[in-house]
Amino acid sequence: MRKLAVDVVVIGGGSTGAGVVRDVAMRGYSTVLLERADLGQGTTGRFHGLLHSGGRYVVSDPLSATECAQENAILSRIQAGAVEMTGGYFVTGPDDDPSFADKFLAGAAATGVPAQEITVAEALRNEPRLNRGIKRAIEVLDGTVDGWQLVWGAANSARHYGAQILTYHQVTKIDTVDGHVAAVHCKDLKNGEDVLIETGFVLNCAGPWAGQIAAMAGAHPVDVIPGRGIMVAMSHRLVNRVVNRCIYPADGDILVPVHTVSIIGTTDVKVDDPDHLEIEQAEVQQMFDAGEVLVPGFRKARALHAWAGARPLIKDNRVAATDTRHMSRGMAVIDHTTRDGLDGMLTIGGGKLTTYRLMAEHIVDAMCDKLGEKRVCRTAEEDMPVEGAGPNYVVTHRLHDREHDRLDDQIICECELMSRKMFTDALAEQPKGTFDDLRRQLRLGMGPCQGGFCSMRATGIALASEHIDIERATELLRLFLKNRWIGLWPILHGDQLRQTALDNWIFSGTLDIEHLPAAESEVVL
């Protein structure tokens, strides 16, 4: 058994956990982050990519609107490389109530969300695929954000301050002594090793799984209600700004241009288990219908992939337990001392990726108060290494890079312009990572072919460079294709159906992938 001792254990490797461990480390505490999978593999990596301007909440949730507006300005500065400042429109559709735009503008003024009404002609001139029947248009400061880059940026910043980031470490038990947290047990899922971490404080940032973590420490049930949302990525940018319907928040009322694709989202359905999120066909069709309202002809565009994520909503007694759409998106810190008689543990829930830095500040402030220490938060002032202190990214950034190295470096993913060096560098930094781990950092297999060509090249390069042996290469490729299929089957139609048939022919005809020899011993992925 491996043993560690730190001041603070942070549980959960989504955006909140990464922000918290960065904040804790910057305030001078020794700390370790535990995540049972890869960073950003849960809710953080399963959203629509919107960096909120605050506009979405100016009528329904004014406090969240103000927080989003303020954090939008901070994140676009300290993590500039992870953010594209696309701008956004709220538009009144042909069948929407035009008077809601007046409520919107009044709400924006009251909450400090920058917004101005523009003419319909100007909106259509800038976004020519928008529904020609829109009645009003309001311009806001929406942006888009790469959630995985954002999380890794915060984690790398935390490492710079001495934090340890332990991915694929699953918490199995939390020890308490005389009503105080004393230690966290976890298992390294890559090698099966047990790890014991002695600590005086646990910050529970496990999102939809926060209730399970709190229960390990003997706390009373935490009312975190997972709200499932379905999103669909289309093969190219149908719009270049975020486009929202100017209505009270509803399903499928956002279209977000992220990297080279457009994402329509989202539904909101209460679920019981965040580990089992179905992609319901009816909800996928609902997204296509919603897309037609914003961009006529939406259904004729090529759908690439569908996925589901779970929001960690704190139970809101103002609405029914099944109405996750209208529960507050605000954040909440649970003090287990007053609630459960358990010292040394706080839980945070709610919030949004846009406010992840502020969520971290709130829970670490609460921890310092309980410890009777005054340590000032500096996360809003200091740029992240790599992503910060530079320009915001633009959709053409990889094209720019390939223009410089195209004669010296092979492109192995034409859809996402990923070079061989990008892949081998990431593999060297994360030698135990799966191809899905690398996908999240490099966008491997996220374009129209969905890995049909680049996954084979990546497997061959990893094997030839001796990063993996033949058994692991086979199992990694199988796992990658299996995971891609989860989000492919719900949207198979037209060109994407033909692409999938071609991919299947390639994998069956050239590799006979379904009949390759199975590993003689278990391959730990």
Coordinates of C-alpha atoms in Angstrom, one line a residue:
M1 CA 0.0 0.0 0.0
R2 CA 1.2 3.4 -1.0
K3 CA 0.9 6.1 1.7
L4 CA 0.6 9.9 1.4
A5 CA -0.1 12.7 3.8
V6 CA -1.5 16.1 2.7
D7 CA -3.5 19.0 4.2
V8 CA -6.4 18.7 1.8
V9 CA -7.8 15.9 -0.5
V10 CA -9.9 17.1 -3.4
I11 CA -12.3 14.5 -4.8
G12 CA -13.5 14.9 -8.4
G13 CA -11.6 15.7 -11.5
G14 CA -14.1 17.8 -13.4
S15 CA -13.9 21.6 -13.8
T16 CA -14.9 22.2 -10.2
G17 CA -12.3 19.8 -8.7
A18 CA -9.6 21.1 -10.9
G19 CA -10.4 24.7 -10.0
V20 CA -10.5 23.8 -6.3
V21 CA -7.2 22.0 -6.3
R22 CA -5.6 24.9 -8.1
D23 CA -7.0 27.4 -5.5
V24 CA -6.0 25.2 -2.6
A25 CA -2.4 24.8 -3.9
M26 CA -2.1 28.6 -4.6
R27 CA -3.1 29.3 -1.0
G28 CA -0.2 27.2 0.2
Y29 CA -1.8 24.0 1.3
S30 CA -0.4 20.6 0.3
T31 CA -3.1 18.8 -1.7
V32 CA -3.9 15.9 -3.9
L33 CA -6.8 15.6 -6.4
L34 CA -8.4 12.1 -6.8
E35 CA -10.4 11.2 -10.0
R36 CA -11.6 7.7 -10.7
A37 CA -11.3 8.3 -14.5
D38 CA -9.6 10.9 -16.7
L39 CA -9.9 14.6 -16.0
G40 CA -13.0 16.0 -17.5
Q41 CA -14.5 12.7 -18.3
G42 CA -17.8 13.3 -16.5
T43 CA -20.1 16.3 -16.7
T44 CA -17.3 18.7 -17.7
G45 CA -16.6 16.8 -21.0
R46 CA -20.3 16.3 -21.8
F47 CA -21.7 19.8 -22.3
H48 CA -22.3 22.0 -25.3
G49 CA -19.2 24.1 -25.0
L50 CA -21.0 27.4 -24.1
L51 CA -19.1 30.1 -22.1
H52 CA -22.2 31.8 -20.7
S53 CA -22.5 35.6 -21.1
G54 CA -25.2 35.4 -18.4
G55 CA -27.9 36.1 -20.9
R56 CA -29.6 32.7 -20.4
Y57 CA -30.4 33.5 -16.8
V58 CA -31.2 37.2 -16.8
V59 CA -34.9 36.4 -16.3
S60 CA -34.9 33.0 -14.7
D61 CA -31.9 33.1 -12.3
P62 CA -30.5 36.7 -11.9
L63 CA -27.7 35.8 -9.4
S64 CA -26.4 33.1 -11.8
A65 CA -26.6 35.7 -14.6
T66 CA -24.4 38.1 -12.8
E67 CA -21.9 35.4 -11.8
C68 CA -21.7 34.2 -15.4
A69 CA -21.0 37.7 -16.7
Q70 CA -18.2 38.3 -14.3
E71 CA -16.6 34.9 -14.7
N72 CA -16.9 35.1 -18.5
A73 CA -14.6 38.1 -18.4
I74 CA -12.2 36.4 -16.0
L75 CA -11.9 33.1 -17.8
S76 CA -11.5 34.6 -21.2
R77 CA -8.5 36.4 -19.8
I78 CA -6.8 33.9 -17.5
Q79 CA -7.4 30.9 -19.9
A80 CA -7.5 32.7 -23.2
G81 CA -6.2 29.7 -25.1
A82 CA -9.2 27.6 -24.1
V83 CA -11.8 30.2 -25.0
E84 CA -13.1 31.5 -28.4
M85 CA -14.9 34.8 -28.1
T86 CA -17.5 34.1 -30.7
G87 CA -20.2 36.5 -29.4
G88 CA -23.8 35.5 -29.3
Y89 CA -27.3 36.4 -30.3
F90 CA -30.6 35.9 -28.5
V91 CA -33.3 35.8 -31.2
T92 CA -37.1 35.8 -31.1
G93 CA -38.3 33.0 -33.3
P94 CA -41.3 33.2 -35.6
D95 CA -43.6 31.7 -33.0
D96 CA -42.0 33.2 -29.9
D97 CA -43.5 36.0 -27.8
P98 CA -41.7 39.2 -28.9
S99 CA -42.4 40.8 -25.5
F100 CA -40.0 38.4 -23.8
A101 CA -37.1 40.4 -25.3
D102 CA -38.2 43.4 -23.3
K103 CA -38.0 41.3 -20.1
F104 CA -34.6 40.1 -21.3
L105 CA -33.2 43.6 -21.8
A106 CA -34.5 44.7 -18.4
G107 CA -33.0 41.7 -16.7
A108 CA -29.7 42.2 -18.5
A109 CA -29.5 45.8 -17.2
A110 CA -30.4 44.7 -13.7
T111 CA -27.9 41.9 -13.5
G112 CA -24.9 43.6 -15.3
V113 CA -25.0 41.4 -18.3
P114 CA -23.8 43.3 -21.4
A115 CA -26.6 43.2 -24.1
Q116 CA -27.9 45.4 -26.9
E117 CA -30.7 45.0 -29.3
I118 CA -29.6 45.0 -33.0
T119 CA -31.8 45.0 -36.1
V120 CA -33.0 41.8 -37.6
A121 CA -31.3 42.8 -40.8
E122 CA -27.9 43.1 -39.1
A123 CA -28.4 39.7 -37.4
L124 CA -29.2 38.0 -40.7
R125 CA -26.3 39.7 -42.4
N126 CA -23.9 38.4 -39.9
E127 CA -25.5 34.9 -39.6
P128 CA -27.2 34.3 -43.0
R129 CA -28.4 30.8 -42.1
L130 CA -30.6 32.1 -39.3
N131 CA -34.3 31.7 -39.6
R132 CA -35.5 34.6 -41.9
G133 CA -38.6 34.9 -39.8
I134 CA -36.9 36.0 -36.6
K135 CA -38.6 39.0 -35.0
R136 CA -36.0 40.5 -32.7
A137 CA -32.3 40.0 -32.0
I138 CA -30.1 40.9 -29.0
E139 CA -26.3 40.8 -29.0
V140 CA -24.4 39.4 -26.0
L141 CA -20.9 38.3 -25.1
D142 CA -21.3 34.5 -25.3
G143 CA -18.2 32.5 -26.1
T144 CA -17.2 28.9 -26.5
V145 CA -14.8 27.0 -24.3
D146 CA -12.9 23.7 -24.7
G147 CA -13.8 22.1 -21.4
W148 CA -10.9 19.6 -21.5
Q149 CA -8.3 22.3 -22.2
L150 CA -9.8 24.3 -19.4
V151 CA -9.6 21.5 -16.9
W152 CA -6.1 20.4 -17.8
G153 CA -5.0 24.1 -17.7
A154 CA -6.2 24.4 -14.1
A155 CA -4.7 21.0 -13.2
N156 CA -1.3 21.9 -14.6
S157 CA -1.4 25.3 -12.8
A158 CA -2.1 23.4 -9.6
R159 CA 0.9 21.1 -10.3
H160 CA 3.0 24.2 -10.7
Y161 CA 2.1 25.0 -7.1
G162 CA 2.9 21.5 -5.8
A163 CA -0.4 19.7 -6.1
Q164 CA -0.6 16.0 -7.1
I165 CA -3.2 15.1 -9.7
L166 CA -4.0 11.4 -9.4
T167 CA -6.3 10.3 -12.3
Y168 CA -7.8 6.7 -12.4
H169 CA -7.8 6.7 -8.6
Q170 CA -11.1 5.6 -7.2
V171 CA -12.1 6.6 -3.6
T172 CA -13.2 3.4 -1.7
K173 CA -13.5 4.6 1.9
I174 CA -13.2 7.7 4.1
D175 CA -12.0 7.3 7.6
T176 CA -13.3 9.4 10.5
V177 CA -12.0 9.7 14.0
D178 CA -14.0 11.3 16.8
G179 CA -16.2 13.0 14.2
H180 CA -13.4 14.3 12.1
V181 CA -12.2 13.2 8.7
A182 CA -8.8 11.5 9.1
A183 CA -7.9 9.7 5.9
V184 CA -9.1 8.7 2.4
H185 CA -8.6 5.3 0.9
C186 CA -8.4 4.9 -2.9
K187 CA -7.3 2.3 -5.5
D188 CA -5.1 3.0 -8.4
L189 CA -7.2 1.5 -11.2
K190 CA -4.2 1.3 -13.6
N191 CA -2.1 -1.1 -11.4
G192 CA -4.5 -2.2 -8.7
E193 CA -2.4 -0.6 -5.9
D194 CA -4.2 0.6 -2.7
V195 CA -3.4 4.1 -1.6
L196 CA -4.0 5.6 1.9
I197 CA -3.9 9.4 2.2
E198 CA -3.9 10.9 5.7
T199 CA -5.5 14.3 5.7
G200 CA -7.3 16.8 7.8
F201 CA -9.8 18.0 5.2
V202 CA -11.7 16.7 2.3
L203 CA -13.4 18.9 -0.4
N204 CA -16.0 16.9 -2.1
C205 CA -16.3 18.1 -5.7
A206 CA -17.6 14.9 -7.3
G207 CA -20.6 16.6 -9.0
P208 CA -23.4 14.1 -9.6
W209 CA -21.5 11.5 -7.6
A210 CA -21.1 13.9 -4.5
G211 CA -23.8 12.1 -2.6
Q212 CA -21.9 8.8 -2.9
I213 CA -18.7 10.4 -1.6
A214 CA -20.5 12.1 1.3
A215 CA -22.1 8.7 2.3
M216 CA -18.6 7.1 2.5
A217 CA -17.8 9.6 5.3
G218 CA -21.1 8.7 7.1
A219 CA -22.9 12.0 6.2
H220 CA -26.6 12.1 5.7
P221 CA -27.8 11.9 2.1
V222 CA -26.9 14.8 -0.1
D223 CA -29.7 15.9 -2.4
V224 CA -27.7 16.1 -5.6
I225 CA -30.2 15.4 -8.4
P226 CA -28.6 14.4 -11.7
G227 CA -30.3 16.1 -14.6
R228 CA -29.5 14.4 -17.9
G229 CA -29.0 16.5 -21.1
I230 CA -28.7 15.3 -24.7
M231 CA -26.5 17.1 -27.2
V232 CA -25.9 16.5 -30.9
A233 CA -22.8 17.7 -32.8
M234 CA -23.2 18.7 -36.5
S235 CA -20.4 18.3 -38.9
H236 CA -19.5 22.0 -39.5
R237 CA -20.3 25.5 -38.3
L238 CA -23.9 26.3 -39.2
V239 CA -23.4 29.6 -37.3
N240 CA -20.3 31.4 -36.2
R241 CA -21.9 33.0 -33.1
V242 CA -23.7 31.2 -30.3
V243 CA -27.4 31.5 -31.1
N244 CA -30.0 31.3 -28.3
R245 CA -33.8 31.5 -28.6
C246 CA -35.0 34.6 -26.6
I247 CA -37.5 32.6 -24.5
Y248 CA -37.6 31.3 -20.9
P249 CA -34.9 28.5 -20.8
A250 CA -36.2 25.4 -22.6
D251 CA -35.0 22.3 -24.4
G252 CA -32.9 22.7 -27.5
D253 CA -32.7 26.5 -27.4
I254 CA -28.9 26.9 -27.9
L255 CA -26.8 26.3 -31.0
V256 CA -23.0 26.6 -30.2
P257 CA -20.1 26.7 -32.7
V258 CA -17.2 24.8 -31.1
H259 CA -14.0 24.2 -32.9
T260 CA -15.1 23.0 -36.4
V261 CA -18.6 21.7 -35.4
S262 CA -21.9 23.1 -34.2
I263 CA -23.6 21.6 -31.1
I264 CA -27.4 21.8 -30.4
G265 CA -28.5 21.3 -26.8
T266 CA -30.0 20.3 -24.6
T267 CA -32.7 18.3 -22.9
D268 CA -33.1 18.1 -19.2
V269 CA -34.5 15.0 -17.6
K270 CA -34.1 13.8 -14.0
V271 CA -32.2 10.5 -13.7
D272 CA -31.4 8.3 -10.8
D273 CA -27.9 7.0 -11.8
P274 CA -25.4 9.4 -13.4
D275 CA -23.3 6.4 -14.5
H276 CA -26.0 5.2 -16.9
L277 CA -27.2 7.9 -19.2
E278 CA -29.3 6.7 -22.1
I279 CA -29.4 8.7 -25.3
E280 CA -33.1 8.5 -26.1
Q281 CA -34.0 8.5 -29.8
A282 CA -37.0 10.8 -29.0
E283 CA -34.7 13.4 -27.4
V284 CA -32.4 13.3 -30.4
Q285 CA -35.3 14.0 -32.7
Q286 CA -36.3 16.8 -30.3
M287 CA -32.9 18.4 -30.8
F288 CA -33.3 18.2 -34.6
D289 CA -36.7 19.8 -34.4
A290 CA -35.3 22.6 -32.2
G291 CA -32.4 23.2 -34.6
E292 CA -34.9 23.7 -37.4
V293 CA -36.4 26.7 -35.5
L294 CA -33.0 28.4 -35.3
V295 CA -31.6 27.3 -38.7
P296 CA -34.0 26.1 -41.3
G297 CA -32.6 23.0 -43.0
F298 CA -30.9 21.9 -39.8
R299 CA -32.1 18.3 -40.3
K300 CA -30.4 18.1 -43.7
A301 CA -27.0 18.9 -42.2
R302 CA -24.7 16.0 -41.2
A303 CA -25.0 14.9 -37.6
L304 CA -21.7 13.5 -36.3
H305 CA -22.2 12.4 -32.7
A306 CA -24.7 12.5 -29.8
W307 CA -23.9 12.3 -26.1
A308 CA -25.5 12.7 -22.7
G309 CA -24.2 14.5 -19.6
A310 CA -25.5 14.8 -16.1
R311 CA -25.8 18.2 -14.3
P312 CA -25.1 18.1 -10.5
L313 CA -28.2 20.0 -9.4
I314 CA -28.8 20.7 -5.7
K315 CA -32.4 19.9 -4.9
D316 CA -34.5 23.1 -5.1
N317 CA -37.6 23.1 -2.9
R318 CA -39.2 25.8 -5.0
V319 CA -39.8 23.3 -7.9
A320 CA -40.8 19.6 -8.2
A321 CA -38.1 17.1 -7.7
T322 CA -38.6 15.9 -11.3
D323 CA -38.3 19.4 -12.8
T324 CA -34.5 19.7 -13.3
R325 CA -35.0 22.2 -16.1
H326 CA -36.1 24.9 -13.6
M327 CA -33.9 24.1 -10.6
S328 CA -31.5 26.8 -9.8
R329 CA -28.1 26.7 -11.6
G330 CA -26.6 28.4 -8.6
M331 CA -23.9 26.8 -6.5
A332 CA -24.2 25.6 -3.0
V333 CA -21.6 24.6 -0.4
I334 CA -22.7 22.1 2.2
D335 CA -21.1 22.3 5.6
H336 CA -21.0 18.8 7.1
T337 CA -20.1 20.1 10.6
T338 CA -23.5 21.8 11.1
R339 CA -25.4 19.3 9.0
D340 CA -24.0 16.0 10.1
G341 CA -21.7 16.6 13.0
L342 CA -18.7 15.8 10.7
D343 CA -15.7 18.0 10.8
G344 CA -13.1 18.4 8.0
M345 CA -15.4 18.0 5.0
L346 CA -17.3 20.3 2.7
T347 CA -19.4 19.4 -0.4
I348 CA -20.1 21.7 -3.4
G349 CA -22.8 21.2 -6.0
G350 CA -24.7 23.1 -8.6
G351 CA -23.1 25.8 -10.7
K352 CA -21.9 25.7 -14.3
L353 CA -18.6 25.3 -16.0
T354 CA -18.5 29.1 -16.6
T355 CA -18.5 29.7 -12.9
Y356 CA -16.1 26.9 -11.9
R357 CA -13.4 29.3 -10.7
L358 CA -15.8 31.1 -8.5
M359 CA -17.2 27.8 -7.1
A360 CA -13.7 26.9 -6.2
E361 CA -13.1 30.3 -4.5
H362 CA -16.3 29.9 -2.4
I363 CA -15.6 26.4 -1.1
V364 CA -11.9 27.1 -0.3
D365 CA -12.9 30.3 1.4
A366 CA -15.3 28.2 3.5
M367 CA -12.5 25.8 4.3
C368 CA -10.2 28.6 5.4
D369 CA -12.9 30.0 7.7
K370 CA -13.4 26.6 9.3
L371 CA -9.7 26.3 9.8
G372 CA -9.5 29.8 11.3
E373 CA -7.0 30.9 8.7
K374 CA -6.9 34.0 6.4
R375 CA -5.5 33.0 3.0
V376 CA -6.5 35.2 0.1
C377 CA -7.7 33.7 -3.2
R378 CA -5.6 34.8 -6.2
T379 CA -7.0 32.6 -9.0
A380 CA -8.8 35.5 -10.7
E381 CA -5.6 37.5 -11.1
E382 CA -3.1 34.9 -12.3
D383 CA -3.0 33.6 -15.9
M384 CA -2.8 29.9 -16.4
P385 CA 0.5 28.5 -17.8
V386 CA 0.2 27.7 -21.5
E387 CA -3.5 28.7 -22.0
G388 CA -3.3 32.2 -20.3
A389 CA -1.5 35.4 -21.1
G390 CA -2.2 35.1 -24.9
P391 CA -4.8 35.6 -27.5
N392 CA -8.1 33.7 -27.4
Y393 CA -8.1 30.8 -29.8
V394 CA -9.8 31.0 -33.2
V395 CA -11.2 28.1 -35.3
T396 CA -8.3 28.3 -37.7
H397 CA -5.5 27.9 -35.1
R398 CA -4.6 24.4 -36.2
L399 CA -4.6 25.4 -39.8
H400 CA -2.2 28.1 -39.0
D401 CA 0.0 25.6 -37.2
R402 CA -0.1 23.0 -40.0
E403 CA 0.9 25.7 -42.5
H404 CA 4.2 26.0 -40.7
D405 CA 5.0 22.3 -40.1
R406 CA 3.1 20.5 -42.9
L407 CA 6.4 19.6 -44.8
D408 CA 8.0 18.1 -41.7
D409 CA 5.2 16.5 -39.7
Q410 CA 2.7 14.0 -40.9
I411 CA -1.0 14.8 -40.4
I412 CA -2.7 11.7 -39.0
C413 CA -6.2 13.2 -38.5
E414 CA -7.3 15.3 -41.4
C415 CA -10.6 16.2 -39.9
E416 CA -9.1 17.9 -36.9
L417 CA -5.6 18.6 -38.4
M418 CA -3.8 16.7 -35.7
S419 CA -0.2 16.0 -36.5
R420 CA 2.0 13.0 -35.7
K421 CA 4.1 15.0 -33.2
M422 CA 1.0 16.2 -31.3
F423 CA 0.0 12.6 -30.9
T424 CA 3.4 11.2 -29.9
D425 CA 4.1 14.1 -27.5
A426 CA 0.8 13.5 -25.7
L427 CA 1.4 9.7 -25.6
A428 CA 4.8 10.3 -24.1
E429 CA 3.3 12.5 -21.4
Q430 CA 0.5 10.1 -20.7
P431 CA 1.9 6.6 -21.5
K432 CA -0.9 4.8 -19.6
G433 CA -3.6 6.8 -21.3
T434 CA -6.2 5.3 -23.5
F435 CA -6.9 6.6 -27.0
D436 CA -10.0 8.2 -25.5
D437 CA -7.8 10.0 -23.0
L438 CA -5.8 11.3 -25.9
R439 CA -8.9 12.1 -27.9
R440 CA -10.1 14.5 -25.2
Q441 CA -6.8 16.4 -25.4
L442 CA -6.2 16.2 -29.1
R443 CA -9.7 15.8 -30.6
L444 CA -8.6 12.5 -32.2
G445 CA -11.5 10.9 -34.0
M446 CA -13.9 13.8 -33.4
G447 CA -14.4 14.9 -37.0
P448 CA -16.7 13.5 -39.7
C449 CA -14.9 10.1 -40.0
Q450 CA -15.3 9.6 -36.2
G451 CA -11.9 7.7 -36.1
G452 CA -12.4 5.7 -39.3
F453 CA -8.9 6.6 -40.5
C454 CA -7.0 8.3 -37.7
S455 CA -7.6 5.6 -35.1
M456 CA -5.8 3.0 -37.2
R457 CA -2.9 5.4 -37.8
A458 CA -2.7 6.3 -34.1
T459 CA -2.7 2.7 -33.2
G460 CA 0.1 1.9 -35.7
I461 CA 2.2 4.8 -34.5
A462 CA 1.8 3.9 -30.8
L463 CA 2.9 0.4 -31.6
A464 CA 5.7 1.3 -33.9
S465 CA 7.1 3.8 -31.4
E466 CA 7.0 1.0 -28.7
H467 CA 4.7 2.9 -26.4
I468 CA 2.4 -0.1 -26.3
D469 CA 2.6 -3.8 -27.2
I470 CA 0.4 -5.6 -29.7
E471 CA -2.1 -6.9 -27.1
R472 CA -2.6 -3.4 -25.7
A473 CA -2.8 -1.9 -29.2
T474 CA -5.6 -4.3 -30.1
E475 CA -7.6 -3.7 -26.9
L476 CA -7.1 0.1 -27.0
L477 CA -8.4 0.2 -30.6
R478 CA -11.4 -2.0 -29.8
L479 CA -12.2 0.2 -26.8
F480 CA -11.9 3.4 -28.8
L481 CA -14.3 2.1 -31.5
K482 CA -16.7 0.8 -28.9
N483 CA -16.9 4.2 -27.2
R484 CA -17.3 6.0 -30.5
W485 CA -20.2 3.7 -31.4
I486 CA -22.2 4.8 -28.3
G487 CA -22.7 8.2 -29.7
L488 CA -23.0 7.2 -33.3
W489 CA -25.9 4.8 -33.5
P490 CA -28.5 7.3 -32.2
I491 CA -27.9 9.7 -35.2
L492 CA -27.1 7.3 -38.0
H493 CA -28.6 8.8 -41.2
G494 CA -27.6 10.0 -44.6
D495 CA -23.9 10.8 -45.0
Q496 CA -23.0 9.7 -41.5
L497 CA -24.6 6.3 -42.1
R498 CA -22.6 5.9 -45.3
Q499 CA -19.4 7.0 -43.4
T500 CA -20.1 4.4 -40.7
A501 CA -20.6 1.7 -43.2
L502 CA -17.3 2.6 -44.9
D503 CA -15.5 2.6 -41.5
N504 CA -17.0 -0.8 -40.7
W505 CA -15.8 -2.2 -44.0
I506 CA -12.3 -0.8 -43.4
F507 CA -12.0 -2.3 -39.9
S508 CA -13.6 -5.6 -40.9
G509 CA -11.9 -5.9 -44.3
T510 CA -8.4 -4.9 -43.4
L511 CA -8.1 -5.8 -39.7
D512 CA -10.9 -8.3 -39.2
I513 CA -11.3 -6.3 -35.9
E514 CA -14.0 -8.5 -34.5
H515 CA -11.8 -11.6 -34.7
L516 CA -8.4 -10.4 -33.7
P517 CA -6.9 -12.5 -30.9
A518 CA -8.0 -11.6 -27.4
A519 CA -5.3 -10.8 -24.9
E520 CA -4.0 -13.9 -23.0
S521 CA -3.9 -11.9 -19.8
E522 CA -6.0 -9.0 -18.7
V523 CA -5.0 -5.7 -20.3
V524 CA -5.5 -2.9 -17.8
L525 CA -6.8 0.1 -19.8

